mmCIF file of C-alpha atoms in Angstrom:
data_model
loop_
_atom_site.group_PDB
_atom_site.id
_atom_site.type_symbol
_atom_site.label_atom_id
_atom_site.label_comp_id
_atom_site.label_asym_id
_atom_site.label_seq_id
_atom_site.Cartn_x
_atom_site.Cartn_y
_atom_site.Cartn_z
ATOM 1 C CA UNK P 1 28.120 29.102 -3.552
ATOM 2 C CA UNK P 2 29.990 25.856 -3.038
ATOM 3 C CA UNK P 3 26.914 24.786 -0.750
ATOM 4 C CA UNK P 4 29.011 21.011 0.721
ATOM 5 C CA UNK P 5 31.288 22.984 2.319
ATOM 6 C CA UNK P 6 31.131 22.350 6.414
ATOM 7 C CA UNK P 7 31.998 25.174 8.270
ATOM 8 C CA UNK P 8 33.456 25.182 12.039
ATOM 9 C CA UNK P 9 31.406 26.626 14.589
ATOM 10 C CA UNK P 10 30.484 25.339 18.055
ATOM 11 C CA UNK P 11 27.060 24.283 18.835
ATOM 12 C CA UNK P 12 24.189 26.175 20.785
ATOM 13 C CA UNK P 13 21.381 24.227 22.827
ATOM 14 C CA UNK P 14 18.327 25.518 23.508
ATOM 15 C CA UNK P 15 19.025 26.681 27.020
ATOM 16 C CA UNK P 16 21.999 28.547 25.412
ATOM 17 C CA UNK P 17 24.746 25.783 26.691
ATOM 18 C CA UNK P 18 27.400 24.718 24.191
ATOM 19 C CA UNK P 19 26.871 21.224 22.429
ATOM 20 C CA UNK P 20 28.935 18.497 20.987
ATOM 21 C CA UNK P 21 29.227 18.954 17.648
ATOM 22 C CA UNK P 22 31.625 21.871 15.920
ATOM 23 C CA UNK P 23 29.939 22.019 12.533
ATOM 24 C CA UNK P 24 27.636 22.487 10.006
ATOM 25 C CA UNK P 25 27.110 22.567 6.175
ATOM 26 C CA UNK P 26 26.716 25.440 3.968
ATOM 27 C CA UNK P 27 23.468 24.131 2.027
ATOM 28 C CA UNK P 28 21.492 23.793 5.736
ATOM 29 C CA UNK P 29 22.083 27.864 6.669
ATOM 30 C CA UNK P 30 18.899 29.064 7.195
ATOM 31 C CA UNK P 31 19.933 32.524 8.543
ATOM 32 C CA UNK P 32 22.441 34.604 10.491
ATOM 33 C CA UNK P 33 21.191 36.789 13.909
ATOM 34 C CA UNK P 34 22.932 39.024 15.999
ATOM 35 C CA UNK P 35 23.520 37.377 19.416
ATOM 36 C CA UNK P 36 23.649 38.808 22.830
ATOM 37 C CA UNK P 37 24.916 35.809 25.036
ATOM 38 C CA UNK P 38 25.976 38.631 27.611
ATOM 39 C CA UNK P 39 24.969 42.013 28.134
ATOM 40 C CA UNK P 40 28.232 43.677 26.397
ATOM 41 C CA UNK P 41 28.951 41.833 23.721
ATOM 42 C CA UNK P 42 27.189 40.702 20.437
ATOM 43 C CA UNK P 43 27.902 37.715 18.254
ATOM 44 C CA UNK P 44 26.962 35.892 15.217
ATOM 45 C CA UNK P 45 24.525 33.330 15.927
ATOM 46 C CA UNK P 46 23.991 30.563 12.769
ATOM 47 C CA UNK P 47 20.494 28.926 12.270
ATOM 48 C CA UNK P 48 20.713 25.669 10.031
ATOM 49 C CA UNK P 49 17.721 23.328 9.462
ATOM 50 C CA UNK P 50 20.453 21.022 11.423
ATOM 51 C CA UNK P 51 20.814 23.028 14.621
ATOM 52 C CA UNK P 52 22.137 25.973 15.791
ATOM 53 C CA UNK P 53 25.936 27.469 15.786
ATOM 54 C CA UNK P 54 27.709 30.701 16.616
ATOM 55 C CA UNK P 55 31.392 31.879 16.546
ATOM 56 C CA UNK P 56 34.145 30.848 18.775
ATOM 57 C CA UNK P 57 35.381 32.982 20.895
ATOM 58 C CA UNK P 58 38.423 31.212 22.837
ATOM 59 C CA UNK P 59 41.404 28.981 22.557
ATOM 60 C CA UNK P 60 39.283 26.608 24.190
ATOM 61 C CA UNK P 61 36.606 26.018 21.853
ATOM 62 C CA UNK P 62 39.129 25.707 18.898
ATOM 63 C CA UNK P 63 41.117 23.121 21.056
ATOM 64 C CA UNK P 64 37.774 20.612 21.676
ATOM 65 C CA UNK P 65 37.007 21.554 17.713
ATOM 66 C CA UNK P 66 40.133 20.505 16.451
ATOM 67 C CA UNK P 67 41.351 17.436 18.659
ATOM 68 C CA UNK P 68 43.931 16.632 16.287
ATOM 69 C CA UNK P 69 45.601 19.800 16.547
ATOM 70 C CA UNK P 70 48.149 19.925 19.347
ATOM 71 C CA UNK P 71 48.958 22.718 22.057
ATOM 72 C CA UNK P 72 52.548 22.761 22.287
ATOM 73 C CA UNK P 73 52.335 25.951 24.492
ATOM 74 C CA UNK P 74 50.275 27.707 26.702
ATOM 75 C CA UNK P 75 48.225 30.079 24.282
ATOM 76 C CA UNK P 76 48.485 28.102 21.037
ATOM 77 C CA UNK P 77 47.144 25.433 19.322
ATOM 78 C CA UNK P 78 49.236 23.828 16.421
ATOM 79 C CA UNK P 79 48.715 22.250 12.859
ATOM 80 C CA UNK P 80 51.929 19.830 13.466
ATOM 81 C CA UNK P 81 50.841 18.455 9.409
ATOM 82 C CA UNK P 82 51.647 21.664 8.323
ATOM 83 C CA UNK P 83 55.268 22.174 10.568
ATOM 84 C CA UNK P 84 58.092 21.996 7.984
ATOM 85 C CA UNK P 85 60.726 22.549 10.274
ATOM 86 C CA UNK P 86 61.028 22.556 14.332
ATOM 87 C CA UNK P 87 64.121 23.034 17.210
ATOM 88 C CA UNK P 88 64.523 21.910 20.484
ATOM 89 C CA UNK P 89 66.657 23.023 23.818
ATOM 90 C CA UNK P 90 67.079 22.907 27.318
ATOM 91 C CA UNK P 91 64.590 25.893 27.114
ATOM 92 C CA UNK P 92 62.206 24.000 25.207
ATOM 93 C CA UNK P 93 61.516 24.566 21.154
ATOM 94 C CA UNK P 94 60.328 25.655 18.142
ATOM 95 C CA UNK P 95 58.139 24.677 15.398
ATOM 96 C CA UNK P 96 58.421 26.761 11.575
ATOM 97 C CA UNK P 97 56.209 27.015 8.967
ATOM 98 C CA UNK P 98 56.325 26.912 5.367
ATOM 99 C CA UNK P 99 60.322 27.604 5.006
ATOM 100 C CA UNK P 100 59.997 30.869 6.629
ATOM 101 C CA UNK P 101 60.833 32.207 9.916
ATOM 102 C CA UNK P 102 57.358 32.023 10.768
ATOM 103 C CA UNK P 103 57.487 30.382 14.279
ATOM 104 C CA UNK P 104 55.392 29.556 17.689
ATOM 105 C CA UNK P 105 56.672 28.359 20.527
ATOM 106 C CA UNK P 106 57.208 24.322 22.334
ATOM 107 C CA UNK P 107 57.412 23.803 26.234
ATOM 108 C CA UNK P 108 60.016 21.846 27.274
ATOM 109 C CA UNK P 109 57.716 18.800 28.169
ATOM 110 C CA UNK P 110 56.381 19.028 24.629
ATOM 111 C CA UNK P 111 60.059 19.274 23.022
ATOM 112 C CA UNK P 112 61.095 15.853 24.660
ATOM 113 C CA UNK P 113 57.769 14.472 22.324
ATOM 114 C CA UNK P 114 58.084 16.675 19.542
ATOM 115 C CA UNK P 115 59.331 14.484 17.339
ATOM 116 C CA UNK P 116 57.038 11.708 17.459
ATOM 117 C CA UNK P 117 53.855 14.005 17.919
ATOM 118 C CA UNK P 118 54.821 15.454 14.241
ATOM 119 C CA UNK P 119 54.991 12.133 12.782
ATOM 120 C CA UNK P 120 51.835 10.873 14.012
ATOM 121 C CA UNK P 121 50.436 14.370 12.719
ATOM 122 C CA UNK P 122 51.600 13.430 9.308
ATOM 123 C CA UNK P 123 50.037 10.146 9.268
ATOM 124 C CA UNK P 124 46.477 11.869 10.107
ATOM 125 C CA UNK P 125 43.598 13.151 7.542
ATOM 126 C CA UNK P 126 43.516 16.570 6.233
ATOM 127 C CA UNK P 127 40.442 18.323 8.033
ATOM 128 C CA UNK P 128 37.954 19.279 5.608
ATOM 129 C CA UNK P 129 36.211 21.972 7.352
ATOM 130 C CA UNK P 130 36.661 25.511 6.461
ATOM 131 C CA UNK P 131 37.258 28.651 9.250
ATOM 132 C CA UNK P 132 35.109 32.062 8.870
ATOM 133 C CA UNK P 133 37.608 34.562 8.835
ATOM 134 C CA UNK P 134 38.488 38.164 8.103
ATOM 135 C CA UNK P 135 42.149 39.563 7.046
ATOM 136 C CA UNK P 136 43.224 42.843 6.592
ATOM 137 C CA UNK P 137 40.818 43.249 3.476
ATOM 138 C CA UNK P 138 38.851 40.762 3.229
ATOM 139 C CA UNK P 139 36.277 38.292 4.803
ATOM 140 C CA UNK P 140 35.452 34.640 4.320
ATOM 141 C CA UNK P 141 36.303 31.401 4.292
ATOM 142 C CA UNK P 142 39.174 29.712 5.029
ATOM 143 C CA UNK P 143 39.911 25.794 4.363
ATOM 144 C CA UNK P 144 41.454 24.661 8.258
ATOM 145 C CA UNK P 145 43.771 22.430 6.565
ATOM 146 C CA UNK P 146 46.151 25.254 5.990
ATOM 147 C CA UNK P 147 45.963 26.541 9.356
ATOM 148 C CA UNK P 148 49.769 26.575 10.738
ATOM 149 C CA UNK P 149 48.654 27.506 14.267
ATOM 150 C CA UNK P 150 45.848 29.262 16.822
ATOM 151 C CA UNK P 151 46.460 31.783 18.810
ATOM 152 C CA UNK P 152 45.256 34.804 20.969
ATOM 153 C CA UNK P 153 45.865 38.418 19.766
ATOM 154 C CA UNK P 154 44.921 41.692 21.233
ATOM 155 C CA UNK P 155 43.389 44.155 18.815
ATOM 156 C CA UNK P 156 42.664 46.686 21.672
ATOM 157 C CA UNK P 157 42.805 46.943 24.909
ATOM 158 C CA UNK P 158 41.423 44.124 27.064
ATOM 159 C CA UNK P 159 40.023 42.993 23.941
ATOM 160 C CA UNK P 160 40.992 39.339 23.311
ATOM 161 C CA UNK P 161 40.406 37.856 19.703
ATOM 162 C CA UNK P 162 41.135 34.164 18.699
ATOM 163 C CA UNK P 163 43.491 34.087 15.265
ATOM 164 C CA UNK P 164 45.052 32.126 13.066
ATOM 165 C CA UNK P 165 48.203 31.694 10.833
ATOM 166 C CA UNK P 166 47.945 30.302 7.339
ATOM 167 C CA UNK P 167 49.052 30.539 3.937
ATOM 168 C CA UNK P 168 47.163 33.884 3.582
ATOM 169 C CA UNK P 169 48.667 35.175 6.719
ATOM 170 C CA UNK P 170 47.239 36.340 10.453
ATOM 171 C CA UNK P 171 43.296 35.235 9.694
ATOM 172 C CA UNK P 172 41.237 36.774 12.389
ATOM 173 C CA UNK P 173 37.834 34.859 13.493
ATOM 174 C CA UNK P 174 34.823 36.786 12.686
ATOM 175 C CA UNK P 175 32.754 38.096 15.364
ATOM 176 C CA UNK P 176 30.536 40.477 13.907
ATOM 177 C CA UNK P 177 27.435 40.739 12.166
ATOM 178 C CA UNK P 178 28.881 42.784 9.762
ATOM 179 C CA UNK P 179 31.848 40.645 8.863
ATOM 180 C CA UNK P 180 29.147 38.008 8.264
ATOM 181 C CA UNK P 181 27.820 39.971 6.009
ATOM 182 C CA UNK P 182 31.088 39.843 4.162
ATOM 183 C CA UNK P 183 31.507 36.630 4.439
ATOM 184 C CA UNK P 184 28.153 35.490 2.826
ATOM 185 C CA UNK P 185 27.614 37.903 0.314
ATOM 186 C CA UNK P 186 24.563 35.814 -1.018
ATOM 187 C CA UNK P 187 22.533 36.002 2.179
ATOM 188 C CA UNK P 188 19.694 38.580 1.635
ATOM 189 C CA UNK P 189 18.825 41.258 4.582
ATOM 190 C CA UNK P 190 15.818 41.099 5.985
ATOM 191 C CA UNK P 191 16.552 43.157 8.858
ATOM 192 C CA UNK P 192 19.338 45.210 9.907
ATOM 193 C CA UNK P 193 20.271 41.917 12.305
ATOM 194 C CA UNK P 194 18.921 39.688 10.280
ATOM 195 C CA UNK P 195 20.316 37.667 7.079
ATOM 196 C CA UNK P 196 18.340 35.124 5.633
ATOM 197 C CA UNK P 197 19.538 32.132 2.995
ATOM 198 C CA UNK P 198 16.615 33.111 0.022
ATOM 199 C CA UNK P 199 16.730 29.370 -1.441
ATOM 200 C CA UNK P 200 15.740 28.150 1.740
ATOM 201 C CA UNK P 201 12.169 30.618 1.619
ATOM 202 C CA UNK P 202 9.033 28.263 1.429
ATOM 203 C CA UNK P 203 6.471 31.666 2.184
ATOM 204 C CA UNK P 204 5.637 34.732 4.117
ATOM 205 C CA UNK P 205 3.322 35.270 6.690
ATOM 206 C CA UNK P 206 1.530 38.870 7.193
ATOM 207 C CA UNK P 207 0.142 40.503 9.562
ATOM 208 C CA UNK P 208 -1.291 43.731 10.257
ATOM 209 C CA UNK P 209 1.627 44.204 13.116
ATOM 210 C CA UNK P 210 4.581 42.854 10.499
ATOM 211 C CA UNK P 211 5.458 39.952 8.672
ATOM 212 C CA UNK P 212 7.784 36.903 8.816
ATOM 213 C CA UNK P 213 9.614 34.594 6.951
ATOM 214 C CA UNK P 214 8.707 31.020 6.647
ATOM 215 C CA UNK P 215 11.478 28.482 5.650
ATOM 216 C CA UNK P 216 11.585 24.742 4.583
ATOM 217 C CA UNK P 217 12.478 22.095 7.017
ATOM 218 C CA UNK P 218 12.591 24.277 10.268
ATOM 219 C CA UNK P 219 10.630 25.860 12.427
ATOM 220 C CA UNK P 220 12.682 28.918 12.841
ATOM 221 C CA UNK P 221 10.767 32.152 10.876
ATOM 222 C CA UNK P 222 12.634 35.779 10.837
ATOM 223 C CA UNK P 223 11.038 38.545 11.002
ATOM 224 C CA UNK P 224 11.320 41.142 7.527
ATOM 225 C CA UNK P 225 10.285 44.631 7.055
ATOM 226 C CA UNK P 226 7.832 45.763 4.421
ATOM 227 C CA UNK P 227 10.397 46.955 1.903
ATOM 228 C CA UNK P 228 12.640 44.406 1.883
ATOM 229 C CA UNK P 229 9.257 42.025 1.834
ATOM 230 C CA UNK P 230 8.334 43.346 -2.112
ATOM 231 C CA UNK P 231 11.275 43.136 -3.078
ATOM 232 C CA UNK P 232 11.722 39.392 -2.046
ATOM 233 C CA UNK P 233 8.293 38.739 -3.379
ATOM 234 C CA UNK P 234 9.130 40.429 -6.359
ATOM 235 C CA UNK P 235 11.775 38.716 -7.001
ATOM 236 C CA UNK P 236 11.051 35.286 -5.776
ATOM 237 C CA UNK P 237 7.458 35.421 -7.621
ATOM 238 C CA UNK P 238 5.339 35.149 -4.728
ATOM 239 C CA UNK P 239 1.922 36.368 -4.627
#
């Protein structure tokens, strides 16, 4: 586990409200939940000793995440580092990708700027951070610096899902707990909505009515069943 790497995902606040920062690092992931911010919908909700994250779920979030990526269009949100070739017309444009006929699309009040908004693009930093993602066989994550462009796709019927185009193709964001799973194949189980970072254990605490997990420089504590308990303490030598 490369443990420095700082992964995009929008803040949560206590009273469930979004916050300002877009981020955290690997090393401080205490443990991913199952979250129910509405009645018919679950998402992944990520505990860190430095706050509390969960997965975006519109255009919107990506755009305030990413402020030097551009919206040339309504429903995208463009990489302009990463455009290697781009049009413009009376209808408006396009920017390519890569050599390839890969494409999204430029308004016409955008085309006028298009130019100059791709040279400033070139002159910025590479973002560091890295996307949770899942393709068509595989979950993980995915550096944002190759990101060509965000979008909005519909897997299903009124059934929105944000996306995005890189190097490895159409990257969907993951929204599940069991794409999580995937994703961070070292987190351990604990409950079937529960998975819990086991460097992070300091202890257990037990009680006749169940036990819980008790982890270094938090608060936070997750709740484990009794099988999954022995084997942790088995294999993490506590007595």
């Amino acid at each position: 586990m490369d443990n420095n790497r700082e992964i995009f995902a929008p803040e949560i606040m206590s009273d469930g409200q979004y916050g300002d920062r877009f981020s955290f690092f690997e090393r401080d992931l205490v443990s991913v939940e199952n979250w129910k911010p509405k009645s018919n919908y679950e998402i992944p909700f990520f505990i860190t000793t430095n706050g509390n994250h969960t997965a975006p779920t519109t255009l919107g979030e990506f755009s305030d995440g990413f402020p030097d990526f551009i919206s040339l269009d309504s429903g995208n949100l463009v990489n302009l580092k990463n455009v290697s070739a781009h049009e413009t017309a009376d209808y408006g444009g396009k920017v390519f990708f890569g050599g390839s006929k890969t494409h999204t699309s430029v308004n016409k009040t955008n085309s006028v700027f298009l130019s100059d908004l791709i040279d400033a693009a070139k002159k910025r930093h590479d973002d560091q951070r890295f996307i949770i993602g899942t393709s068509k066989t595989s979950a993980g994550l995915y550096p944002a610096k190759d990101v060509c462009f965000f979008d909005m796709w519909r897997p299903k019927k009124n059934y929105h899902v944000p996306r995005f185009l890189s190097q490895n193709g159409y990257i969907a964001i993951i929204l599940t707990f069991k794409q999580c799973k995937e994703a961070f194949p070292y987190l351990f189980p604990a409950t079937p909505s529960h998975l819990i970072n086991v460097s992070k254990i300091v202890g257990f605490d037990e009680q006749s009515y169940g036990s819980e997990i008790i982890f270094k420089d938090t608060d936070y504590t997750c709740p484990i069943s009794k099988s999954k308990l022995d084997m942790l303490k088995k294999n993490l030598d506590f007595n």
